[in-house]
PDB file of C-alpha atoms in Angstrom:
ATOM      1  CA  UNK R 157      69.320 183.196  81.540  1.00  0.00           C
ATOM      2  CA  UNK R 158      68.627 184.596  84.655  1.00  0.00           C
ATOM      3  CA  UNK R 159      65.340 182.270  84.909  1.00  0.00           C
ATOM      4  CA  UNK R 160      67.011 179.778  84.603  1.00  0.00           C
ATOM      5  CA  UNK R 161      69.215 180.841  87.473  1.00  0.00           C
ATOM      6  CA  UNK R 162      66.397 182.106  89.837  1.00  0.00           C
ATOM      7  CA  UNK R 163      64.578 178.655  89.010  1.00  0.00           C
ATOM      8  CA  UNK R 164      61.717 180.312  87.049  1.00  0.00           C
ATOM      9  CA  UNK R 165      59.894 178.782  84.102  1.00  0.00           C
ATOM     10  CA  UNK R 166      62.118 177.244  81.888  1.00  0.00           C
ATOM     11  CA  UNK R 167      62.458 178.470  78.066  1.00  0.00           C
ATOM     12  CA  UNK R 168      63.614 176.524  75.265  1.00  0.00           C
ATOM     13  CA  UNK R 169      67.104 174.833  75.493  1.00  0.00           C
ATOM     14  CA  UNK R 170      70.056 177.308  74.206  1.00  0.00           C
ATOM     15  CA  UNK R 171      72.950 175.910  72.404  1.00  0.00           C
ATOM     16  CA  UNK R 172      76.438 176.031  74.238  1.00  0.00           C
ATOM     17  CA  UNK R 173      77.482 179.391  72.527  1.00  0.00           C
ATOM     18  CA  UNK R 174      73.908 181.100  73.792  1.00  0.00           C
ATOM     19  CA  UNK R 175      74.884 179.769  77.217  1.00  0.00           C
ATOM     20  CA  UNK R 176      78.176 181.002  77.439  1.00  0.00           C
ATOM     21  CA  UNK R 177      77.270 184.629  75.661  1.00  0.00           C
ATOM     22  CA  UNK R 178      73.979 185.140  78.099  1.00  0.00           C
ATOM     23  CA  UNK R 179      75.794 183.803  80.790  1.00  0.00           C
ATOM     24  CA  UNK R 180      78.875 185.732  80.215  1.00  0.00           C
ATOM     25  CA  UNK R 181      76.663 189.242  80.217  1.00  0.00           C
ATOM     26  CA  UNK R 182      74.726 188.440  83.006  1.00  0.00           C
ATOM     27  CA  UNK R 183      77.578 187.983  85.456  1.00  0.00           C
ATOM     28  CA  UNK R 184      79.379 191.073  84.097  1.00  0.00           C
ATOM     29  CA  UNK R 185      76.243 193.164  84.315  1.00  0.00           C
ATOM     30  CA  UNK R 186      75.427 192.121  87.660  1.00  0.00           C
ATOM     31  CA  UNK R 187      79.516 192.748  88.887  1.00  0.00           C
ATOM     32  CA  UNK R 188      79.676 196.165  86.961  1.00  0.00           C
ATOM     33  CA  UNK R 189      76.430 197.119  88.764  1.00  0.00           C
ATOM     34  CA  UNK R 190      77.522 196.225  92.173  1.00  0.00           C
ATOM     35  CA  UNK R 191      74.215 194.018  92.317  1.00  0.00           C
ATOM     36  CA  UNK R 192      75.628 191.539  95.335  1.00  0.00           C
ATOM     37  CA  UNK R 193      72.179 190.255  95.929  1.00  0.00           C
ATOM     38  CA  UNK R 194      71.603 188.874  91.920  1.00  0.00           C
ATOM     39  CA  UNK R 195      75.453 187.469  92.018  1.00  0.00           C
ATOM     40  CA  UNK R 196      74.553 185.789  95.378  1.00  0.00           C
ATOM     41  CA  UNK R 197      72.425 183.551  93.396  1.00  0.00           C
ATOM     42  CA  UNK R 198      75.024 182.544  90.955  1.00  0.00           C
ATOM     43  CA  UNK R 199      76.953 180.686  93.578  1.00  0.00           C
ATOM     44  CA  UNK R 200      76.562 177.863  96.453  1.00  0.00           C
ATOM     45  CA  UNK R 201      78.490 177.352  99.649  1.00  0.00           C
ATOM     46  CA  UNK R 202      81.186 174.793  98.044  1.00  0.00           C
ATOM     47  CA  UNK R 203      81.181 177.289  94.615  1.00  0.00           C
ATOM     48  CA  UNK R 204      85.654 178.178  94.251  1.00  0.00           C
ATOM     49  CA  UNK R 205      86.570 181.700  92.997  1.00  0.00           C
ATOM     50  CA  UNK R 206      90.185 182.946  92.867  1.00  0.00           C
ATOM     51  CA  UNK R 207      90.210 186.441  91.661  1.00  0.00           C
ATOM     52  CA  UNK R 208      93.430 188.125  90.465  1.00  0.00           C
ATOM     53  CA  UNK R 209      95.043 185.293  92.471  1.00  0.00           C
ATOM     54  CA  UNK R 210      92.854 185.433  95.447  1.00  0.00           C
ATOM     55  CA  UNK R 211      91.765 182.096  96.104  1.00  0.00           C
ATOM     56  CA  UNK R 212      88.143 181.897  98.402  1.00  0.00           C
ATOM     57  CA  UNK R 213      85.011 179.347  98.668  1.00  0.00           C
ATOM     58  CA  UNK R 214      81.608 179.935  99.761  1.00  0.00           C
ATOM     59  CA  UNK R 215      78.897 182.503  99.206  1.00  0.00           C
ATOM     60  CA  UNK R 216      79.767 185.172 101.726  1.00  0.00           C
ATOM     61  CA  UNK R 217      83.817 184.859 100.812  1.00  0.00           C
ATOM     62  CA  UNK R 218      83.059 185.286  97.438  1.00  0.00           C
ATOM     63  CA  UNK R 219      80.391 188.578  97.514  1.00  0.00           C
ATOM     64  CA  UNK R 220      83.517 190.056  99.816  1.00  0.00           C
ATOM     65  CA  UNK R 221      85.710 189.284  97.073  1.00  0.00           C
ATOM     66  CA  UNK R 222      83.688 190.935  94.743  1.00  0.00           C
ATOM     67  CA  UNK R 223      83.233 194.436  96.601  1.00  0.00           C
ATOM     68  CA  UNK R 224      86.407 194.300  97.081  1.00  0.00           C
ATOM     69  CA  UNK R 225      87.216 194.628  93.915  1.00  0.00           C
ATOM     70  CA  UNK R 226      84.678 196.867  93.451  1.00  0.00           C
ATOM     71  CA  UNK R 227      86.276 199.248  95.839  1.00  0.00           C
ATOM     72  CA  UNK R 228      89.788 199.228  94.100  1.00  0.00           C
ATOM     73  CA  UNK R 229      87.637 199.550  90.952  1.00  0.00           C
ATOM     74  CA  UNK R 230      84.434 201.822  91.656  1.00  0.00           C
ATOM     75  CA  UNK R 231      83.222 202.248  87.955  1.00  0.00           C
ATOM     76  CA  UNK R 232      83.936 199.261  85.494  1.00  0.00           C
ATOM     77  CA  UNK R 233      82.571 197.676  82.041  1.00  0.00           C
ATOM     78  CA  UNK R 234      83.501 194.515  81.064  1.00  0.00           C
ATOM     79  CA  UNK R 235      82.997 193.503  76.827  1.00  0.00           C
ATOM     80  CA  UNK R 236      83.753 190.094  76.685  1.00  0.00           C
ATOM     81  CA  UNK R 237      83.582 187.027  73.766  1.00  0.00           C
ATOM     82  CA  UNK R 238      82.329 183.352  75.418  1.00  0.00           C
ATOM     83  CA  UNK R 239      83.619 180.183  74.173  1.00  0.00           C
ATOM     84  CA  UNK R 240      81.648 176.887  75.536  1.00  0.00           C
ATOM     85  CA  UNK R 241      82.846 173.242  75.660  1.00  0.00           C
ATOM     86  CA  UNK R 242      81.170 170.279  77.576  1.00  0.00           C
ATOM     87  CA  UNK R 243      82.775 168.705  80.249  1.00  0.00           C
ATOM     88  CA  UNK R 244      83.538 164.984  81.291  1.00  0.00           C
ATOM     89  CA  UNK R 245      81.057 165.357  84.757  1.00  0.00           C
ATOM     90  CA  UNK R 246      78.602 166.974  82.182  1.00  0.00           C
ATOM     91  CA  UNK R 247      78.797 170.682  83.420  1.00  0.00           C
ATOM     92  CA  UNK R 248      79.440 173.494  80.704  1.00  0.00           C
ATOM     93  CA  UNK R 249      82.788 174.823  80.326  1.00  0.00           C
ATOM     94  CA  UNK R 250      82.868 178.850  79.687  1.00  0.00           C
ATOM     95  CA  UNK R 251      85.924 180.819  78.777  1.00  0.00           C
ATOM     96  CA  UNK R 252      85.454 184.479  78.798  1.00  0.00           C
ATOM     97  CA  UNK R 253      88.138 186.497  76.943  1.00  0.00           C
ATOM     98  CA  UNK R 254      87.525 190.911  76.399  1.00  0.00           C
ATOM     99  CA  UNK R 255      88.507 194.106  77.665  1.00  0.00           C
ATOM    100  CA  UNK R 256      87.975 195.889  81.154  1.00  0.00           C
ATOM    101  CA  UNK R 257      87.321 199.717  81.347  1.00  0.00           C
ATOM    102  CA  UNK R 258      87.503 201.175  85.038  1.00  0.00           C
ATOM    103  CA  UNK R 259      87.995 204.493  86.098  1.00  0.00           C
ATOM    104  CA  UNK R 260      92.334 203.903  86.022  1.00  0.00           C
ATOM    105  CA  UNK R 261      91.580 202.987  82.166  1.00  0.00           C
ATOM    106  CA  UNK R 262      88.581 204.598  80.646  1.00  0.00           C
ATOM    107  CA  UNK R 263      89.363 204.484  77.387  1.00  0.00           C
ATOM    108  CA  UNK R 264      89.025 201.377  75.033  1.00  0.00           C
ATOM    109  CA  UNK R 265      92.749 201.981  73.990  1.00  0.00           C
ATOM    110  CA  UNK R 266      94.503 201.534  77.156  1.00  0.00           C
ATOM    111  CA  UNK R 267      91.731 199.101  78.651  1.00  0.00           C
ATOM    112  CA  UNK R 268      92.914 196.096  80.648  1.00  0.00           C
ATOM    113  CA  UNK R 269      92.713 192.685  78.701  1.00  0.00           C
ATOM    114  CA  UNK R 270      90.981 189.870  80.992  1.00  0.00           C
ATOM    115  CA  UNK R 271      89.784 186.415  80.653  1.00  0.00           C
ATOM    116  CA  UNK R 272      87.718 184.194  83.093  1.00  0.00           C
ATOM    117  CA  UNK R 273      87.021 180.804  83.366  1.00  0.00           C
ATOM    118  CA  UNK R 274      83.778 179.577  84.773  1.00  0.00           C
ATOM    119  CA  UNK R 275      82.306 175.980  85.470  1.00  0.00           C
ATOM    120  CA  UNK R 276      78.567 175.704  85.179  1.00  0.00           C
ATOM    121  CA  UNK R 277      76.456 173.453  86.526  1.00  0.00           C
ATOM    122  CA  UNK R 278      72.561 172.955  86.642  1.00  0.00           C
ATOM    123  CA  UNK R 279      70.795 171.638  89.273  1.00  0.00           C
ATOM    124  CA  UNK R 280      66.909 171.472  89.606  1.00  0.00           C
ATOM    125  CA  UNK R 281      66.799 173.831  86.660  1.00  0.00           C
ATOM    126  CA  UNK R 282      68.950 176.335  87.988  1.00  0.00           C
ATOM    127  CA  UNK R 283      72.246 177.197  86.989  1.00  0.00           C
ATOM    128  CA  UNK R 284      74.924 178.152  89.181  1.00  0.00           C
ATOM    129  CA  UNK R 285      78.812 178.655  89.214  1.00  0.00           C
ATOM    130  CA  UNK R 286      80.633 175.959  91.048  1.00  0.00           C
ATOM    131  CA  UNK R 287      84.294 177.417  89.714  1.00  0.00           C
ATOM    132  CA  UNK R 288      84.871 181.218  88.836  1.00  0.00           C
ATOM    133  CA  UNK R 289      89.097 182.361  87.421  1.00  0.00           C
ATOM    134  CA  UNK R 290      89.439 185.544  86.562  1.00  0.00           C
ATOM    135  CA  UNK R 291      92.361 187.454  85.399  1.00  0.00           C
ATOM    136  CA  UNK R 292      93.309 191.225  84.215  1.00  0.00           C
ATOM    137  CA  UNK R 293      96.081 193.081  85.298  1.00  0.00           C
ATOM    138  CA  UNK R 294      97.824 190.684  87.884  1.00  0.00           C
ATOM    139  CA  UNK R 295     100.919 187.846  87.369  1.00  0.00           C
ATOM    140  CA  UNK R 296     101.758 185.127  88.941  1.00  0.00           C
ATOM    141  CA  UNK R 297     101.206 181.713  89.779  1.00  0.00           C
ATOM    142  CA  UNK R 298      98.255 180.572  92.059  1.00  0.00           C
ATOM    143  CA  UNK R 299      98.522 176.774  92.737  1.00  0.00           C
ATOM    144  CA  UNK R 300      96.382 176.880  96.151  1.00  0.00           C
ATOM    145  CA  UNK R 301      97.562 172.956  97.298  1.00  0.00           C
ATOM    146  CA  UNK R 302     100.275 170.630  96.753  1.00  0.00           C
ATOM    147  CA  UNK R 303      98.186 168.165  95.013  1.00  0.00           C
ATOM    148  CA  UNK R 304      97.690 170.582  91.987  1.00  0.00           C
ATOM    149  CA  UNK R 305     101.276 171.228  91.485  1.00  0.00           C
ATOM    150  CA  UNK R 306     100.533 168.204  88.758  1.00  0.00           C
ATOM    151  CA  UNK R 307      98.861 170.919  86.914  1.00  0.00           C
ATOM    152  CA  UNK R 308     101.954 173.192  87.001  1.00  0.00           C
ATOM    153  CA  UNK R 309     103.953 170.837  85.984  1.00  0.00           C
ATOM    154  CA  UNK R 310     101.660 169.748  83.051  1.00  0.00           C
ATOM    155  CA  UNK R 311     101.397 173.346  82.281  1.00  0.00           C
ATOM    156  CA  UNK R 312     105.296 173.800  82.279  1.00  0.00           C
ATOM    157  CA  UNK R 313     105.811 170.870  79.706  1.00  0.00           C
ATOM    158  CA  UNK R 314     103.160 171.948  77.616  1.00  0.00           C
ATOM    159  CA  UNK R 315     104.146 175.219  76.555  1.00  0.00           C
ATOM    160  CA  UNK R 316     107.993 174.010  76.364  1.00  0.00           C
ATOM    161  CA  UNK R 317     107.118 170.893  74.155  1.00  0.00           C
ATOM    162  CA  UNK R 318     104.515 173.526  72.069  1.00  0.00           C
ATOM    163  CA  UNK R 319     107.379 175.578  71.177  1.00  0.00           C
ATOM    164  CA  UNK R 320     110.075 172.918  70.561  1.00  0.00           C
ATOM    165  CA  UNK R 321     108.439 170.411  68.541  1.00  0.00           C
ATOM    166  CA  UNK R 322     104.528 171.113  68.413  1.00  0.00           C
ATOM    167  CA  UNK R 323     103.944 167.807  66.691  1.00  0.00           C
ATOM    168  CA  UNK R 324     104.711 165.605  70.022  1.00  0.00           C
ATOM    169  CA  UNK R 325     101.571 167.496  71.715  1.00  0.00           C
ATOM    170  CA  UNK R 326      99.337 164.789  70.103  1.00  0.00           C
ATOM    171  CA  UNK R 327      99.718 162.144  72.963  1.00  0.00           C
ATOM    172  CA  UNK R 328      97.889 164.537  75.695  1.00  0.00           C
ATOM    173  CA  UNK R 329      95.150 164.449  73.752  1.00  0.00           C
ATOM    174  CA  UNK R 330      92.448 161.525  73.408  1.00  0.00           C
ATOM    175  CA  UNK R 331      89.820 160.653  70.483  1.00  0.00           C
ATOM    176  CA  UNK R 332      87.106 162.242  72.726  1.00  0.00           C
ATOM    177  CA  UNK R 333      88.779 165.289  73.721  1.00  0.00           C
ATOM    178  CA  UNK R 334      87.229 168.611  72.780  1.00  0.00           C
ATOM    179  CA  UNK R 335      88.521 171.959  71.618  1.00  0.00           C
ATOM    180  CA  UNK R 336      87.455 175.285  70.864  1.00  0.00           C
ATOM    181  CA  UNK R 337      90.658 177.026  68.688  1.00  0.00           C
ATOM    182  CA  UNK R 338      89.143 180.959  68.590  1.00  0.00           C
ATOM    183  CA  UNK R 339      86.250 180.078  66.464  1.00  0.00           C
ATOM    184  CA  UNK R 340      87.089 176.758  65.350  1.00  0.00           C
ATOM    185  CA  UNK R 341      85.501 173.435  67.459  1.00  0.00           C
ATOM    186  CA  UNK R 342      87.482 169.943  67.001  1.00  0.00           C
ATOM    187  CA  UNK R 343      86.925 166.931  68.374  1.00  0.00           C
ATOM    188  CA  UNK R 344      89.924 164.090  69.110  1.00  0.00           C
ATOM    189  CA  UNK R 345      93.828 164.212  68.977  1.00  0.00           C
ATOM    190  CA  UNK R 346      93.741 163.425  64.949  1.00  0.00           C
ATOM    191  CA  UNK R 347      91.753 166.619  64.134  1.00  0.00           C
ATOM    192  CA  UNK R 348      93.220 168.662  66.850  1.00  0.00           C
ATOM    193  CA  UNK R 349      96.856 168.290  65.748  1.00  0.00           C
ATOM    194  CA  UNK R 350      95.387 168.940  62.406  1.00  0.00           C
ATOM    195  CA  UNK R 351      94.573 172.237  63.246  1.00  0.00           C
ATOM    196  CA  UNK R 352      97.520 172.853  65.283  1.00  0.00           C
ATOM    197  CA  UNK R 353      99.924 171.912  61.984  1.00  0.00           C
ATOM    198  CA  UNK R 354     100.286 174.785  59.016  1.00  0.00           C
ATOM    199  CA  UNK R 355      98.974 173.167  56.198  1.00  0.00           C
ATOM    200  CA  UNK R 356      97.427 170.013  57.781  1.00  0.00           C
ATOM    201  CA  UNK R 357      94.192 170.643  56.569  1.00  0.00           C
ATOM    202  CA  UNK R 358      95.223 171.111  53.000  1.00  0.00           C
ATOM    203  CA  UNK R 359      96.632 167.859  52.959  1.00  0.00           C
ATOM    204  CA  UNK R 360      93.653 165.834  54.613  1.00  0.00           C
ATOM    205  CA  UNK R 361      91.350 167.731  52.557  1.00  0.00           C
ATOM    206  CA  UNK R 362      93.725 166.325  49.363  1.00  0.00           C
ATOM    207  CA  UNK R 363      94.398 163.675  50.886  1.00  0.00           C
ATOM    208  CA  UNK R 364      90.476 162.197  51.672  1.00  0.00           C
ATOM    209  CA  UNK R 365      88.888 164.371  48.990  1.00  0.00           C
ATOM    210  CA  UNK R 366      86.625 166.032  51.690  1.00  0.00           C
ATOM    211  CA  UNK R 367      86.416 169.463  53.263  1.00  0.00           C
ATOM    212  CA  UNK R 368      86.943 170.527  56.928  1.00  0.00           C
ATOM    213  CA  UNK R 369      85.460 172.625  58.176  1.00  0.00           C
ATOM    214  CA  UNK R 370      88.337 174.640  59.654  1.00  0.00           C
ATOM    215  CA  UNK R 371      91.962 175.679  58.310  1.00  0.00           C
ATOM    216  CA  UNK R 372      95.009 174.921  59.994  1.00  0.00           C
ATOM    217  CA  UNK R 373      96.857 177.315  61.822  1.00  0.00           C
ATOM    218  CA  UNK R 374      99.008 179.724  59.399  1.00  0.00           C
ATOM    219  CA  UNK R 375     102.550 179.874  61.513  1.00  0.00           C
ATOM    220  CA  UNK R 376     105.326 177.440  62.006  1.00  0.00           C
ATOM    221  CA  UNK R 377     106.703 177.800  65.214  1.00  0.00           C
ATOM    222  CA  UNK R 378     105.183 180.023  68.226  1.00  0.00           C
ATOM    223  CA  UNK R 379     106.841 181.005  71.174  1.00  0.00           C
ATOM    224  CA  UNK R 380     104.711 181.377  74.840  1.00  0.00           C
ATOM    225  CA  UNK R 381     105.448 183.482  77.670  1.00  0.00           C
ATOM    226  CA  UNK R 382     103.322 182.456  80.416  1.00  0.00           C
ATOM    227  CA  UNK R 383     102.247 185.653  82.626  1.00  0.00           C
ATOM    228  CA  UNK R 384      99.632 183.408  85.282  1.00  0.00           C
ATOM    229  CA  UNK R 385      98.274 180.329  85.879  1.00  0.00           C
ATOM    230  CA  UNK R 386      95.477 179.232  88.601  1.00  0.00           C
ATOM    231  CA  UNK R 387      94.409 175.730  89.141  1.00  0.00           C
ATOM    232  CA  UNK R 388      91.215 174.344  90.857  1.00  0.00           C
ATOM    233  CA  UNK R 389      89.921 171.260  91.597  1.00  0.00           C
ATOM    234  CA  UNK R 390      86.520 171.324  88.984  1.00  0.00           C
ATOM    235  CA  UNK R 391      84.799 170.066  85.995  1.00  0.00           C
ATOM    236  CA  UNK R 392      85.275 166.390  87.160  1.00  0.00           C
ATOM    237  CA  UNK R 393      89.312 167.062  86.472  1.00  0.00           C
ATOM    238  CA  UNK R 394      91.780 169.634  87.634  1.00  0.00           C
ATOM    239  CA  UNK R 395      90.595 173.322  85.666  1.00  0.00           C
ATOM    240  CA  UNK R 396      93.641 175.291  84.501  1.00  0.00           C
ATOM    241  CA  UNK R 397      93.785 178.752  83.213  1.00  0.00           C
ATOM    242  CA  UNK R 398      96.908 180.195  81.894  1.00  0.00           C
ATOM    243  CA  UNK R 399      97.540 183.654  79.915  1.00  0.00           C
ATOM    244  CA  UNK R 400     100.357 185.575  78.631  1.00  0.00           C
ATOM    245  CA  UNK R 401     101.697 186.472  75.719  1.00  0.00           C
ATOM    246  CA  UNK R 402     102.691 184.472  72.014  1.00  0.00           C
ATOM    247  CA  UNK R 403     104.972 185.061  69.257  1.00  0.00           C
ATOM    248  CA  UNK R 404     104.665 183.026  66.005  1.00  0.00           C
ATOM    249  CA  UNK R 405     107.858 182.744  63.572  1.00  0.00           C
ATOM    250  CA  UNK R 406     110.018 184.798  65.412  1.00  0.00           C
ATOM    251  CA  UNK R 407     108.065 188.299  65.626  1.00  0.00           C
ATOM    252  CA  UNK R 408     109.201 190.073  68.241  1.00  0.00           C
ATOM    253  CA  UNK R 409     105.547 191.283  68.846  1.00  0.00           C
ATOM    254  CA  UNK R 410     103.626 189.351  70.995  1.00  0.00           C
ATOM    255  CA  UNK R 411     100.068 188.922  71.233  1.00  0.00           C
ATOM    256  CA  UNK R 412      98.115 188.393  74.523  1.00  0.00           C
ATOM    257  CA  UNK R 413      96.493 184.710  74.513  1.00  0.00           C
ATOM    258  CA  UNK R 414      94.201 182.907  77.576  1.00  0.00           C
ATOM    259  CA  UNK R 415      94.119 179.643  77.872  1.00  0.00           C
ATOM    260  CA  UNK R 416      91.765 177.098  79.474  1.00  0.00           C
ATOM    261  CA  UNK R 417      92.037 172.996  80.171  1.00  0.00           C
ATOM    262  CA  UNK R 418      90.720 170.036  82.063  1.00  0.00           C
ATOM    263  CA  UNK R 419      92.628 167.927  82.560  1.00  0.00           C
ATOM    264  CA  UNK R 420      91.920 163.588  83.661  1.00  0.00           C
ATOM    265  CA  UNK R 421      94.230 161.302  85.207  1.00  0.00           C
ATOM    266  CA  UNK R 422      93.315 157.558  83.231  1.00  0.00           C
ATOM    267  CA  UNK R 423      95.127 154.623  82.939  1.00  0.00           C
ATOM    268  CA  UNK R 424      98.237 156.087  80.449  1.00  0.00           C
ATOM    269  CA  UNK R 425      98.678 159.559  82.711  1.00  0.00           C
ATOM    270  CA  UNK R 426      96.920 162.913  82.437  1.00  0.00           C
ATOM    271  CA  UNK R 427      95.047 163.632  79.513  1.00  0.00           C
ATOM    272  CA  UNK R 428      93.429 166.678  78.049  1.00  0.00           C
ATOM    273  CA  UNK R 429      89.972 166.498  78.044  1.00  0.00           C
ATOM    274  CA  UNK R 430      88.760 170.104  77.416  1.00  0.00           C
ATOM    275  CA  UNK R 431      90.677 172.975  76.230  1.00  0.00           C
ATOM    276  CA  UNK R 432      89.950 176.076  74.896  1.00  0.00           C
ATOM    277  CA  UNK R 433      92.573 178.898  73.440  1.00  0.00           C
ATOM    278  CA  UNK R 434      91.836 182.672  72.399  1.00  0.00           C
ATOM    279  CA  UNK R 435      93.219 185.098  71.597  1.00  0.00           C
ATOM    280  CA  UNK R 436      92.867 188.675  73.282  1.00  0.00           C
ATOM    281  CA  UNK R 437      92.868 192.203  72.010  1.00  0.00           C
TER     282      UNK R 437
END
């Protein structure tokens, strides 16, 4: 990967999971090693990163960002899983979900739970990072302009029709959406819902004498708490990342899940276009 994002000979094209896993351990590398000068190449003057909430654009910006993290966090390893989706404007959609170490939380037991959401895009052979989320241990809402607020809003309703009546999520969704359910990829409202819906699959299966090649979800009824959200203009949409925790059939354990979309305006409101859900341990 990082020929291909210095502009060196190209190799052979990687599928979207190789992208998202080299990718994913290149940019953690290079932060964990303090390497400013190879994460300086990752980004472009209008690249957007809001870190822990802290929203900034453009090369230098961003590098400060990033030792300034460094400097609350001197000595950290990040082990991360990447999920990959394509996107409507034909960039590559990477969620990042793992564990943090630092020197506050050394050991793998008490390390802090993050997840990152990154837009790539290649141009002249080169990728580079035109939209960079990441969250670990801080809350809160971070909608930088009034024009996003559609994507809080959308966000709100979401969750709260999830957990009421998950069924009536099937109109945000359109036949060419795509979603990445932990390891499961579906395509369009129809098999989305499917997986979404204990015991769907059994029935279609049944039903059209065929096999899937996923299984539904296992639970009834799930209950969110929503811990942050961060929206960006990106991926030809609005780019929402969400995380918290979820409870399914009224355990009073929950588990911590990230949560990535892009979202469309067309002609019958916003639509989901990309989404993908994890989640985190």
């Amino acid at each position: 990967l990082s020929n291909l994002l210095t502009g060196s000979r190209e190799k052979p094209a990687m599928s979207g999971g190789d992208l998202g896993n080299q990718f994913g351990g290149h940019f953690f590398n290079l932060l964990d090693a303090k390497n400013y000068q190879g994460l300086s190449q990752l980004f472009r003057q209008n690249s957007i990163v809001s870190f822990e909430g802290n929203n900034v654009q453009g090369m230098q910006k961003i590098i400060g960002l990033f030792q300034a993290f460094n400097k609350k966090y001197p000595k950290t390893k990040h082990q991360c899983t990447a999920d990959t989706l394509p996107t409507p404007d034909g960039s590559n959609l990477v969620f990042l979900t793992g564990k943090r170490l630092d020197h506050q939380h050394s050991r793998i037991d008490t390390a802090v739970l993050i997840s990152a959401t990154v837009v790539l895009k290649k141009t002249d052979g080169k990728f580079w990072i035109s939209n960079l989320i990441y969250r670990g241990e801080a809350s809160g809402q971070n909608i930088p302009s009034n024009d996003m607020k559609v994507g809080a809003q959308f966000v709100g309703q979401f969750y709260k029709i999830y957990d009421s009546d998950h069924k009536k999520l099937g109109g945000i969704y359109t036949p060419k959406t795509v979603m990445k359910y932990e390891t499961d990829k579906l395509q369009g409202a129809q098999m989305i819902m499917c997986k979404l819906t204990k015991g769907a699959s059994d029935h279609i299966e049944t039903q059209k004498r065929t096999k899937l090649g996923f299984r539904s979800v296992t639970f009834n009824s799930v209950k969110h708490e929503v811990k942050t959200l961060d929206i960006h203009p990106g991926a030809g949409g609005l780019l929402i990342q969400t995380s918290g925790f979820l409870a399914a059939d009224g355990s009073t354990q929950g588990v911590k899940f990230g949560e990535c979309f892009v979202l469309m305006k067309g002609q019958s409101g916003w639509k989901v276009l990309c989404q993908v859900f994890r989640q985190i341990y």
